[in-house]
């Protein structure tokens, strides 16, 4: 059985084809900068080495067509017939409060997804276009939607509500949704295996630190709070996102600056020009930040300190919310690869029983690994995330249930 995982971003399509018998990737790649002259297509299969070339693709439909046609290509391809694909799993960024779990795509589901466009205007229309394009290319093959927000549907009301007039919740569905749910689902299951304890007995704090970052408190396998909110802007400081700020700053900017009068400009400011990039005035990329820190750049040092401090505050808050923790888990680009960030986050958290083994932390590895001291009450674990595999498994589970 093969599962194709498709992730349509605002201007990209990423895909992975899995052989589900052994859960191995057999083809993967991406098309980026869709609709722009610099669009490119990068792909690899178990048969062919990575290749990258410029392509002309006007929209998500053309991108999906290109990908599927190449998977079927006699020379470059990896499957001989579309019927080899049993299910397609689509990553969907925002399910709003309509979707609390993965669903099989039907006409009704597509209409409901359209209702979630306003809540994720960059992502959900792209997902929709991807779903329609896949249906056209792979008629009769079931598609499943796996939502980044679904894992967080267990968060209680007092944690997901904002203290705005209640109307805004009822009418506009303004509430915390949370993101990186599929990643949290995957790493929490792996943590249970590594800790050799049932997931439904564990208290976990996860730090998914990538370009977008979020911290999540998980009790007995269920999310009880997460740092991202109505959108992926809330929470810790990120590459280009400001994370938590006093919302009155927005009113101030509107009042003081003619250029900050519309939602798009303000959203761009907070989502694309802030965070590490905004404070350091250098880069959104942690690798550049770490290089410049060692070179003594003060603004970069400040940006690094702010990012680490914001993570530390959420980790500590969630320790309190959970009334303890069995493990702190680091994942995603920064969480998996950046020893200095992990060290700075864990420093002086021994009051909570969080004690990092500094030497183990420095060892480079792509494997799952414990990096806490043997005395640490809270185990510290690095777990490489695998959202694609989780989506493939979920998709298979959903069609199994629908047969
Ligand atoms: P996304 O949120 O886009 O999925 P990723 O999980 O790929 O992002 O993480 C991207 C971040 O990971 C970038 O800030 C990048 O600098 C950081 N990163 C990747 N490799 C390393 C590394 N070896 N050391 C430090 N940071 C790294």
GROMACS .gro file of C-alpha atoms and ligand atoms in nm:
model
  430
    1UNK     CA    1   0.000   0.000   0.000
    2UNK     CA    2   0.130   0.346  -0.094
    3UNK     CA    3   0.028   0.678   0.057
    4UNK     CA    4   0.099   1.013  -0.103
    5UNK     CA    5   0.130   1.305   0.140
    6UNK     CA    6   0.071   1.649  -0.008
    7UNK     CA    7   0.139   1.979   0.164
    8UNK     CA    8   0.029   2.284  -0.034
    9UNK     CA    9   0.170   2.603   0.119
   10UNK     CA   10   0.081   2.953   0.004
   11UNK     CA   11   0.330   2.933  -0.287
   12UNK     CA   12   0.465   2.579  -0.267
   13UNK     CA   13   0.371   2.213  -0.296
   14UNK     CA   14   0.569   1.955  -0.098
   15UNK     CA   15   0.505   1.583  -0.134
   16UNK     CA   16   0.623   1.248  -0.003
   17UNK     CA   17   0.523   0.906  -0.134
   18UNK     CA   18   0.542   0.632   0.129
   19UNK     CA   19   0.546   0.255   0.095
   20UNK     CA   20   0.331   0.188   0.399
   21UNK     CA   21   0.430  -0.177   0.443
   22UNK     CA   22   0.765  -0.060   0.583
   23UNK     CA   23   0.679   0.312   0.623
   24UNK     CA   24   0.971   0.407   0.396
   25UNK     CA   25   0.979   0.717   0.177
   26UNK     CA   26   1.011   0.620  -0.188
   27UNK     CA   27   0.977   0.963  -0.354
   28UNK     CA   28   0.974   1.316  -0.220
   29UNK     CA   29   1.022   1.671  -0.335
   30UNK     CA   30   0.881   2.017  -0.367
   31UNK     CA   31   0.789   2.292  -0.609
   32UNK     CA   32   0.848   2.640  -0.472
   33UNK     CA   33   0.778   2.998  -0.585
   34UNK     CA   34   0.463   2.891  -0.771
   35UNK     CA   35   0.346   3.164  -1.009
   36UNK     CA   36   0.687   3.338  -1.006
   37UNK     CA   37   0.965   3.334  -1.267
   38UNK     CA   38   1.204   3.178  -1.012
   39UNK     CA   39   0.982   2.872  -0.958
   40UNK     CA   40   1.181   2.550  -0.917
   41UNK     CA   41   1.121   2.178  -0.876
   42UNK     CA   42   1.343   1.969  -0.648
   43UNK     CA   43   1.286   1.598  -0.614
   44UNK     CA   44   1.443   1.268  -0.526
   45UNK     CA   45   1.338   0.904  -0.528
   46UNK     CA   46   1.490   0.584  -0.395
   47UNK     CA   47   1.588   0.519  -0.759
   48UNK     CA   48   1.708   0.867  -0.866
   49UNK     CA   49   1.938   1.116  -0.691
   50UNK     CA   50   1.817   1.467  -0.610
   51UNK     CA   51   1.767   1.696  -0.908
   52UNK     CA   52   1.658   2.058  -0.920
   53UNK     CA   53   1.541   2.259  -1.216
   54UNK     CA   54   1.352   2.577  -1.302
   55UNK     CA   55   0.991   2.520  -1.398
   56UNK     CA   56   0.702   2.727  -1.524
   57UNK     CA   57   0.398   2.665  -1.306
   58UNK     CA   58   0.122   2.920  -1.280
   59UNK     CA   59  -0.070   2.773  -0.989
   60UNK     CA   60  -0.111   2.480  -0.748
   61UNK     CA   61  -0.307   2.279  -1.004
   62UNK     CA   62  -0.020   2.285  -1.251
   63UNK     CA   63   0.228   2.200  -0.975
   64UNK     CA   64   0.029   1.894  -0.864
   65UNK     CA   65  -0.009   1.783  -1.227
   66UNK     CA   66   0.366   1.810  -1.282
   67UNK     CA   67   0.444   1.609  -0.968
   68UNK     CA   68   0.197   1.328  -1.037
   69UNK     CA   69   0.293   1.302  -1.405
   70UNK     CA   70   0.655   1.266  -1.306
   71UNK     CA   71   0.579   1.001  -1.043
   72UNK     CA   72   0.423   0.808  -1.332
   73UNK     CA   73   0.697   0.884  -1.586
   74UNK     CA   74   0.843   0.571  -1.748
   75UNK     CA   75   1.205   0.687  -1.695
   76UNK     CA   76   1.205   0.915  -1.391
   77UNK     CA   77   0.897   0.779  -1.219
   78UNK     CA   78   0.854   0.539  -0.932
   79UNK     CA   79   0.504   0.400  -0.995
   80UNK     CA   80   0.360   0.249  -1.311
   81UNK     CA   81  -0.004   0.325  -1.246
   82UNK     CA   82  -0.202   0.569  -1.031
   83UNK     CA   83  -0.389   0.275  -0.880
   84UNK     CA   84  -0.072   0.194  -0.682
   85UNK     CA   85  -0.156   0.496  -0.465
   86UNK     CA   86  -0.416   0.387  -0.211
   87UNK     CA   87  -0.469   0.716  -0.033
   88UNK     CA   88  -0.365   1.080  -0.048
   89UNK     CA   89  -0.316   1.267   0.279
   90UNK     CA   90  -0.331   1.645   0.268
   91UNK     CA   91  -0.182   1.859   0.541
   92UNK     CA   92  -0.425   2.137   0.626
   93UNK     CA   93  -0.299   2.427   0.838
   94UNK     CA   94  -0.624   2.540   0.991
   95UNK     CA   95  -0.937   2.339   1.059
   96UNK     CA   96  -1.098   2.613   1.268
   97UNK     CA   97  -1.355   2.468   1.508
   98UNK     CA   98  -1.518   2.270   1.226
   99UNK     CA   99  -1.261   1.989   1.225
  100UNK     CA  100  -1.145   1.823   1.543
  101UNK     CA  101  -0.999   1.519   1.368
  102UNK     CA  102  -0.880   1.395   1.029
  103UNK     CA  103  -1.156   1.344   0.772
  104UNK     CA  104  -1.216   1.172   0.441
  105UNK     CA  105  -1.269   1.431   0.165
  106UNK     CA  106  -1.629   1.458   0.046
  107UNK     CA  107  -1.821   1.739  -0.125
  108UNK     CA  108  -1.950   1.853   0.215
  109UNK     CA  109  -1.601   1.851   0.367
  110UNK     CA  110  -1.472   2.068   0.081
  111UNK     CA  111  -1.752   2.319   0.142
  112UNK     CA  112  -1.670   2.323   0.514
  113UNK     CA  113  -1.305   2.380   0.434
  114UNK     CA  114  -1.407   2.682   0.228
  115UNK     CA  115  -1.576   2.820   0.540
  116UNK     CA  116  -1.229   2.818   0.702
  117UNK     CA  117  -1.068   3.035   0.430
  118UNK     CA  118  -1.107   3.362   0.618
  119UNK     CA  119  -0.932   3.218   0.923
  120UNK     CA  120  -0.624   3.103   0.722
  121UNK     CA  121  -0.630   3.316   0.408
  122UNK     CA  122  -0.278   3.228   0.294
  123UNK     CA  123  -0.295   2.854   0.348
  124UNK     CA  124  -0.644   2.712   0.322
  125UNK     CA  125  -0.720   2.831  -0.036
  126UNK     CA  126  -0.389   2.670  -0.140
  127UNK     CA  127  -0.486   2.344   0.035
  128UNK     CA  128  -0.822   2.354  -0.139
  129UNK     CA  129  -0.661   2.402  -0.479
  130UNK     CA  130  -0.431   2.107  -0.404
  131UNK     CA  131  -0.721   1.883  -0.305
  132UNK     CA  132  -0.913   1.960  -0.626
  133UNK     CA  133  -0.601   1.912  -0.841
  134UNK     CA  134  -0.527   1.574  -0.681
  135UNK     CA  135  -0.887   1.461  -0.732
  136UNK     CA  136  -0.857   1.549  -1.100
  137UNK     CA  137  -0.526   1.364  -1.142
  138UNK     CA  138  -0.615   1.064  -0.923
  139UNK     CA  139  -0.986   1.005  -0.976
  140UNK     CA  140  -1.141   0.754  -0.740
  141UNK     CA  141  -0.848   0.754  -0.497
  142UNK     CA  142  -0.957   0.864  -0.150
  143UNK     CA  143  -0.813   1.183  -0.003
  144UNK     CA  144  -0.789   1.256   0.368
  145UNK     CA  145  -0.741   1.593   0.537
  146UNK     CA  146  -0.510   1.600   0.839
  147UNK     CA  147  -0.532   1.925   1.033
  148UNK     CA  148  -0.250   2.099   1.215
  149UNK     CA  149  -0.506   2.232   1.461
  150UNK     CA  150  -0.686   1.904   1.539
  151UNK     CA  151  -0.447   1.782   1.809
  152UNK     CA  152  -0.522   2.095   2.012
  153UNK     CA  153  -0.898   2.049   2.019
  154UNK     CA  154  -0.864   1.896   2.367
  155UNK     CA  155  -0.745   2.228   2.514
  156UNK     CA  156  -1.004   2.340   2.773
  157UNK     CA  157  -1.218   2.652   2.717
  158UNK     CA  158  -1.051   2.859   2.989
  159UNK     CA  159  -0.720   2.812   2.803
  160UNK     CA  160  -0.844   2.863   2.448
  161UNK     CA  161  -1.071   3.164   2.506
  162UNK     CA  162  -0.952   3.524   2.472
  163UNK     CA  163  -1.108   3.770   2.715
  164UNK     CA  164  -1.275   3.972   2.441
  165UNK     CA  165  -1.654   4.023   2.444
  166UNK     CA  166  -1.810   3.675   2.406
  167UNK     CA  167  -1.973   3.780   2.078
  168UNK     CA  168  -1.642   3.756   1.896
  169UNK     CA  169  -1.614   3.390   1.987
  170UNK     CA  170  -1.970   3.308   1.886
  171UNK     CA  171  -1.978   3.512   1.568
  172UNK     CA  172  -1.618   3.509   1.442
  173UNK     CA  173  -1.489   3.194   1.617
  174UNK     CA  174  -1.202   3.394   1.763
  175UNK     CA  175  -1.023   3.160   2.003
  176UNK     CA  176  -0.689   2.986   2.038
  177UNK     CA  177  -0.652   2.699   1.788
  178UNK     CA  178  -0.284   2.604   1.810
  179UNK     CA  179  -0.064   2.462   1.532
  180UNK     CA  180   0.211   2.198   1.484
  181UNK     CA  181  -0.050   1.946   1.599
  182UNK     CA  182   0.067   1.666   1.370
  183UNK     CA  183   0.424   1.713   1.490
  184UNK     CA  184   0.307   1.702   1.853
  185UNK     CA  185   0.107   1.390   1.785
  186UNK     CA  186   0.411   1.218   1.637
  187UNK     CA  187   0.667   1.322   1.901
  188UNK     CA  188   0.440   1.251   2.195
  189UNK     CA  189   0.389   0.894   2.072
  190UNK     CA  190   0.764   0.855   2.020
  191UNK     CA  191   0.830   0.995   2.369
  192UNK     CA  192   0.607   0.729   2.521
  193UNK     CA  193   0.807   0.460   2.340
  194UNK     CA  194   1.141   0.610   2.445
  195UNK     CA  195   1.031   0.657   2.806
  196UNK     CA  196   0.881   0.309   2.801
  197UNK     CA  197   0.560   0.433   2.961
  198UNK     CA  198   0.203   0.452   2.828
  199UNK     CA  199   0.128   0.791   2.673
  200UNK     CA  200  -0.185   0.821   2.884
  201UNK     CA  201   0.025   0.842   3.200
  202UNK     CA  202   0.270   1.109   3.084
  203UNK     CA  203   0.309   1.482   3.130
  204UNK     CA  204   0.505   1.627   2.840
  205UNK     CA  205   0.624   1.972   2.738
  206UNK     CA  206   0.717   1.994   2.371
  207UNK     CA  207   0.924   2.265   2.206
  208UNK     CA  208   0.872   2.259   1.828
  209UNK     CA  209   1.132   2.516   1.724
  210UNK     CA  210   1.157   2.587   1.351
  211UNK     CA  211   1.091   2.897   1.144
  212UNK     CA  212   0.759   2.886   1.324
  213UNK     CA  213   0.782   2.771   1.685
  214UNK     CA  214   0.540   2.663   1.953
  215UNK     CA  215   0.548   2.511   2.299
  216UNK     CA  216   0.277   2.265   2.403
  217UNK     CA  217   0.166   2.109   2.731
  218UNK     CA  218   0.043   1.751   2.685
  219UNK     CA  219  -0.121   1.554   2.965
  220UNK     CA  220  -0.206   1.187   2.914
  221UNK     CA  221  -0.164   1.226   2.538
  222UNK     CA  222  -0.399   1.526   2.516
  223UNK     CA  223  -0.294   1.886   2.452
  224UNK     CA  224  -0.399   2.110   2.740
  225UNK     CA  225  -0.235   2.432   2.622
  226UNK     CA  226  -0.015   2.558   2.342
  227UNK     CA  227   0.163   2.884   2.276
  228UNK     CA  228   0.030   2.961   1.927
  229UNK     CA  229  -0.319   3.102   1.914
  230UNK     CA  230  -0.588   3.216   1.671
  231UNK     CA  231  -0.305   3.225   1.417
  232UNK     CA  232   0.055   3.099   1.425
  233UNK     CA  233   0.171   3.448   1.531
  234UNK     CA  234   0.111   3.419   1.905
  235UNK     CA  235   0.357   3.273   2.152
  236UNK     CA  236   0.735   3.257   2.147
  237UNK     CA  237   0.958   3.478   1.931
  238UNK     CA  238   1.022   3.319   1.588
  239UNK     CA  239   1.234   3.377   1.277
  240UNK     CA  240   1.027   3.665   1.142
  241UNK     CA  241   0.726   3.664   1.380
  242UNK     CA  242   0.705   3.879   1.690
  243UNK     CA  243   0.516   3.628   1.907
  244UNK     CA  244   0.343   3.777   2.213
  245UNK     CA  245   0.327   4.155   2.221
  246UNK     CA  246   0.099   4.400   2.398
  247UNK     CA  247  -0.198   4.419   2.156
  248UNK     CA  248  -0.228   4.791   2.230
  249UNK     CA  249   0.088   4.839   2.023
  250UNK     CA  250  -0.125   4.770   1.715
  251UNK     CA  251  -0.372   5.044   1.812
  252UNK     CA  252  -0.075   5.276   1.867
  253UNK     CA  253   0.072   5.202   1.522
  254UNK     CA  254  -0.263   5.260   1.354
  255UNK     CA  255  -0.295   5.586   1.538
  256UNK     CA  256   0.058   5.713   1.472
  257UNK     CA  257   0.159   5.586   1.127
  258UNK     CA  258  -0.035   5.644   0.807
  259UNK     CA  259   0.133   5.338   0.652
  260UNK     CA  260   0.004   5.102   0.922
  261UNK     CA  261  -0.365   5.151   0.864
  262UNK     CA  262  -0.456   4.825   0.695
  263UNK     CA  263  -0.455   4.464   0.810
  264UNK     CA  264  -0.212   4.346   0.541
  265UNK     CA  265   0.063   4.593   0.632
  266UNK     CA  266   0.025   4.520   1.001
  267UNK     CA  267   0.020   4.146   0.942
  268UNK     CA  268   0.333   4.174   0.726
  269UNK     CA  269   0.507   4.374   0.998
  270UNK     CA  270   0.431   4.120   1.270
  271UNK     CA  271   0.463   3.801   1.062
  272UNK     CA  272   0.741   3.880   0.817
  273UNK     CA  273   0.956   4.162   0.951
  274UNK     CA  274   0.975   4.096   1.323
  275UNK     CA  275   1.118   3.822   1.545
  276UNK     CA  276   1.486   3.731   1.513
  277UNK     CA  277   1.507   3.916   1.180
  278UNK     CA  278   1.345   4.233   1.311
  279UNK     CA  279   1.546   4.266   1.632
  280UNK     CA  280   1.882   4.146   1.499
  281UNK     CA  281   1.847   4.342   1.173
  282UNK     CA  282   2.051   4.053   1.032
  283UNK     CA  283   1.867   3.729   0.969
  284UNK     CA  284   1.572   3.507   1.055
  285UNK     CA  285   1.793   3.200   1.030
  286UNK     CA  286   1.925   3.061   1.357
  287UNK     CA  287   2.249   2.949   1.190
  288UNK     CA  288   2.332   3.311   1.093
  289UNK     CA  289   2.229   3.430   1.438
  290UNK     CA  290   2.459   3.184   1.613
  291UNK     CA  291   2.754   3.282   1.392
  292UNK     CA  292   2.698   3.651   1.459
  293UNK     CA  293   2.656   3.594   1.835
  294UNK     CA  294   3.002   3.443   1.849
  295UNK     CA  295   3.126   3.749   1.654
  296UNK     CA  296   2.997   3.977   1.935
  297UNK     CA  297   2.709   4.149   1.751
  298UNK     CA  298   2.495   4.313   2.027
  299UNK     CA  299   2.159   4.329   1.848
  300UNK     CA  300   2.197   3.967   1.744
  301UNK     CA  301   2.280   3.869   2.100
  302UNK     CA  302   1.970   4.055   2.217
  303UNK     CA  303   1.750   3.877   1.961
  304UNK     CA  304   1.892   3.539   2.070
  305UNK     CA  305   1.840   3.620   2.439
  306UNK     CA  306   1.483   3.733   2.376
  307UNK     CA  307   1.397   3.418   2.181
  308UNK     CA  308   1.545   3.188   2.445
  309UNK     CA  309   1.375   3.380   2.727
  310UNK     CA  310   1.036   3.357   2.559
  311UNK     CA  311   1.074   2.978   2.524
  312UNK     CA  312   1.188   2.945   2.885
  313UNK     CA  313   0.881   3.133   3.009
  314UNK     CA  314   0.641   2.900   2.826
  315UNK     CA  315   0.828   2.588   2.937
  316UNK     CA  316   0.811   2.708   3.299
  317UNK     CA  317   0.446   2.809   3.272
  318UNK     CA  318   0.350   2.471   3.127
  319UNK     CA  319   0.544   2.293   3.400
  320UNK     CA  320   0.314   2.476   3.642
  321UNK     CA  321   0.000   2.409   3.435
  322UNK     CA  322   0.084   2.037   3.419
  323UNK     CA  323   0.186   2.032   3.786
  324UNK     CA  324   0.516   1.871   3.687
  325UNK     CA  325   0.657   1.707   3.376
  326UNK     CA  326   0.807   1.372   3.280
  327UNK     CA  327   0.988   1.508   2.976
  328UNK     CA  328   1.080   1.819   2.783
  329UNK     CA  329   1.107   1.742   2.412
  330UNK     CA  330   1.291   1.943   2.149
  331UNK     CA  331   1.204   1.906   1.783
  332UNK     CA  332   1.209   2.075   1.433
  333UNK     CA  333   1.497   2.263   1.266
  334UNK     CA  334   1.625   2.454   1.570
  335UNK     CA  335   1.508   2.206   1.835
  336UNK     CA  336   1.679   1.913   1.661
  337UNK     CA  337   1.997   2.088   1.551
  338UNK     CA  338   2.083   2.381   1.772
  339UNK     CA  339   2.270   2.278   2.088
  340UNK     CA  340   2.325   2.643   2.195
  341UNK     CA  341   1.949   2.713   2.193
  342UNK     CA  342   1.871   2.395   2.390
  343UNK     CA  343   2.147   2.477   2.638
  344UNK     CA  344   2.029   2.836   2.689
  345UNK     CA  345   1.664   2.728   2.728
  346UNK     CA  346   1.748   2.462   2.990
  347UNK     CA  347   1.996   2.678   3.183
  348UNK     CA  348   1.878   2.759   3.537
  349UNK     CA  349   1.569   2.542   3.519
  350UNK     CA  350   1.706   2.300   3.778
  351UNK     CA  351   1.448   2.435   4.025
  352UNK     CA  352   1.197   2.248   3.804
  353UNK     CA  353   1.411   1.936   3.791
  354UNK     CA  354   1.524   2.011   3.435
  355UNK     CA  355   1.897   1.935   3.412
  356UNK     CA  356   2.075   1.924   3.080
  357UNK     CA  357   2.385   1.711   3.022
  358UNK     CA  358   2.586   1.979   2.842
  359UNK     CA  359   2.823   1.733   2.674
  360UNK     CA  360   2.550   1.499   2.551
  361UNK     CA  361   2.362   1.803   2.424
  362UNK     CA  362   2.658   1.900   2.206
  363UNK     CA  363   2.686   1.561   2.034
  364UNK     CA  364   2.567   1.593   1.674
  365UNK     CA  365   2.312   1.334   1.569
  366UNK     CA  366   2.002   1.288   1.358
  367UNK     CA  367   1.873   1.021   1.597
  368UNK     CA  368   1.627   1.039   1.883
  369UNK     CA  369   1.832   1.094   2.199
  370UNK     CA  370   1.820   1.175   2.570
  371UNK     CA  371   2.024   1.484   2.661
  372UNK     CA  372   1.942   1.519   3.033
  373UNK     CA  373   2.171   1.421   3.320
  374UNK     CA  374   2.098   1.090   3.490
  375UNK     CA  375   1.969   1.287   3.793
  376UNK     CA  376   1.733   1.508   3.597
  377UNK     CA  377   1.377   1.456   3.722
  378UNK     CA  378   1.246   1.576   3.388
  379UNK     CA  379   1.398   1.385   3.097
  380UNK     CA  380   1.513   1.605   2.811
  381UNK     CA  381   1.476   1.437   2.471
  382UNK     CA  382   1.553   1.538   2.113
  383UNK     CA  383   1.303   1.373   1.877
  384UNK     CA  384   1.326   1.447   1.504
  385UNK     CA  385   0.971   1.518   1.395
  386UNK     CA  386   0.807   1.336   1.105
  387UNK     CA  387   0.484   1.511   1.016
  388UNK     CA  388   0.465   1.346   0.673
  389UNK     CA  389   0.473   0.994   0.816
  390UNK     CA  390   0.210   1.089   1.073
  391UNK     CA  391  -0.015   1.222   0.793
  392UNK     CA  392   0.037   0.901   0.594
  393UNK     CA  393  -0.053   0.689   0.897
  394UNK     CA  394  -0.357   0.902   0.977
  395UNK     CA  395  -0.477   0.882   0.616
  396UNK     CA  396  -0.447   0.508   0.616
  397UNK     CA  397  -0.631   0.487   0.947
  398UNK     CA  398  -0.914   0.707   0.818
  399UNK     CA  399  -0.973   0.506   0.500
  400UNK     CA  400  -0.954   0.189   0.707
  401UNK     CA  401  -1.237   0.324   0.920
  402UNK     CA  402  -1.439   0.423   0.616
  403UNK     CA  403  -1.418   0.098   0.426
  404LIG     P1  404   0.980   2.524   0.929
  404LIG     O1  405   0.910   2.588   1.044
  404LIG     O2  406   0.984   2.610   0.807
  404LIG     O3  407   0.940   2.380   0.904
  404LIG     P2  408   1.235   2.408   1.014
  404LIG     O4  409   1.179   2.313   1.114
  404LIG     O5  410   1.298   2.353   0.892
  404LIG     O6  411   1.134   2.522   0.977
  404LIG     O7  412   1.347   2.496   1.092
  404LIG     C1  413   1.413   2.602   1.033
  404LIG     C2  414   1.506   2.664   1.137
  404LIG     O8  415   1.598   2.564   1.181
  404LIG     C3  416   1.589   2.780   1.085
  404LIG     O9  417   1.590   2.887   1.179
  404LIG     C4  418   1.728   2.720   1.074
  404LIG    O10  419   1.826   2.815   1.098
  404LIG     C5  420   1.725   2.621   1.189
  404LIG     N1  421   1.832   2.522   1.173
  404LIG     C6  422   1.841   2.423   1.081
  404LIG     N2  423   1.959   2.357   1.097
  404LIG     C7  424   2.024   2.418   1.201
  404LIG     C8  425   2.150   2.398   1.266
  404LIG     N3  426   2.232   2.301   1.227
  404LIG     N4  427   2.181   2.479   1.369
  404LIG     C9  428   2.098   2.576   1.409
  404LIG     N5  429   1.979   2.600   1.353
  404LIG    C10  430   1.942   2.523   1.249
   0.00000   0.00000   0.00000
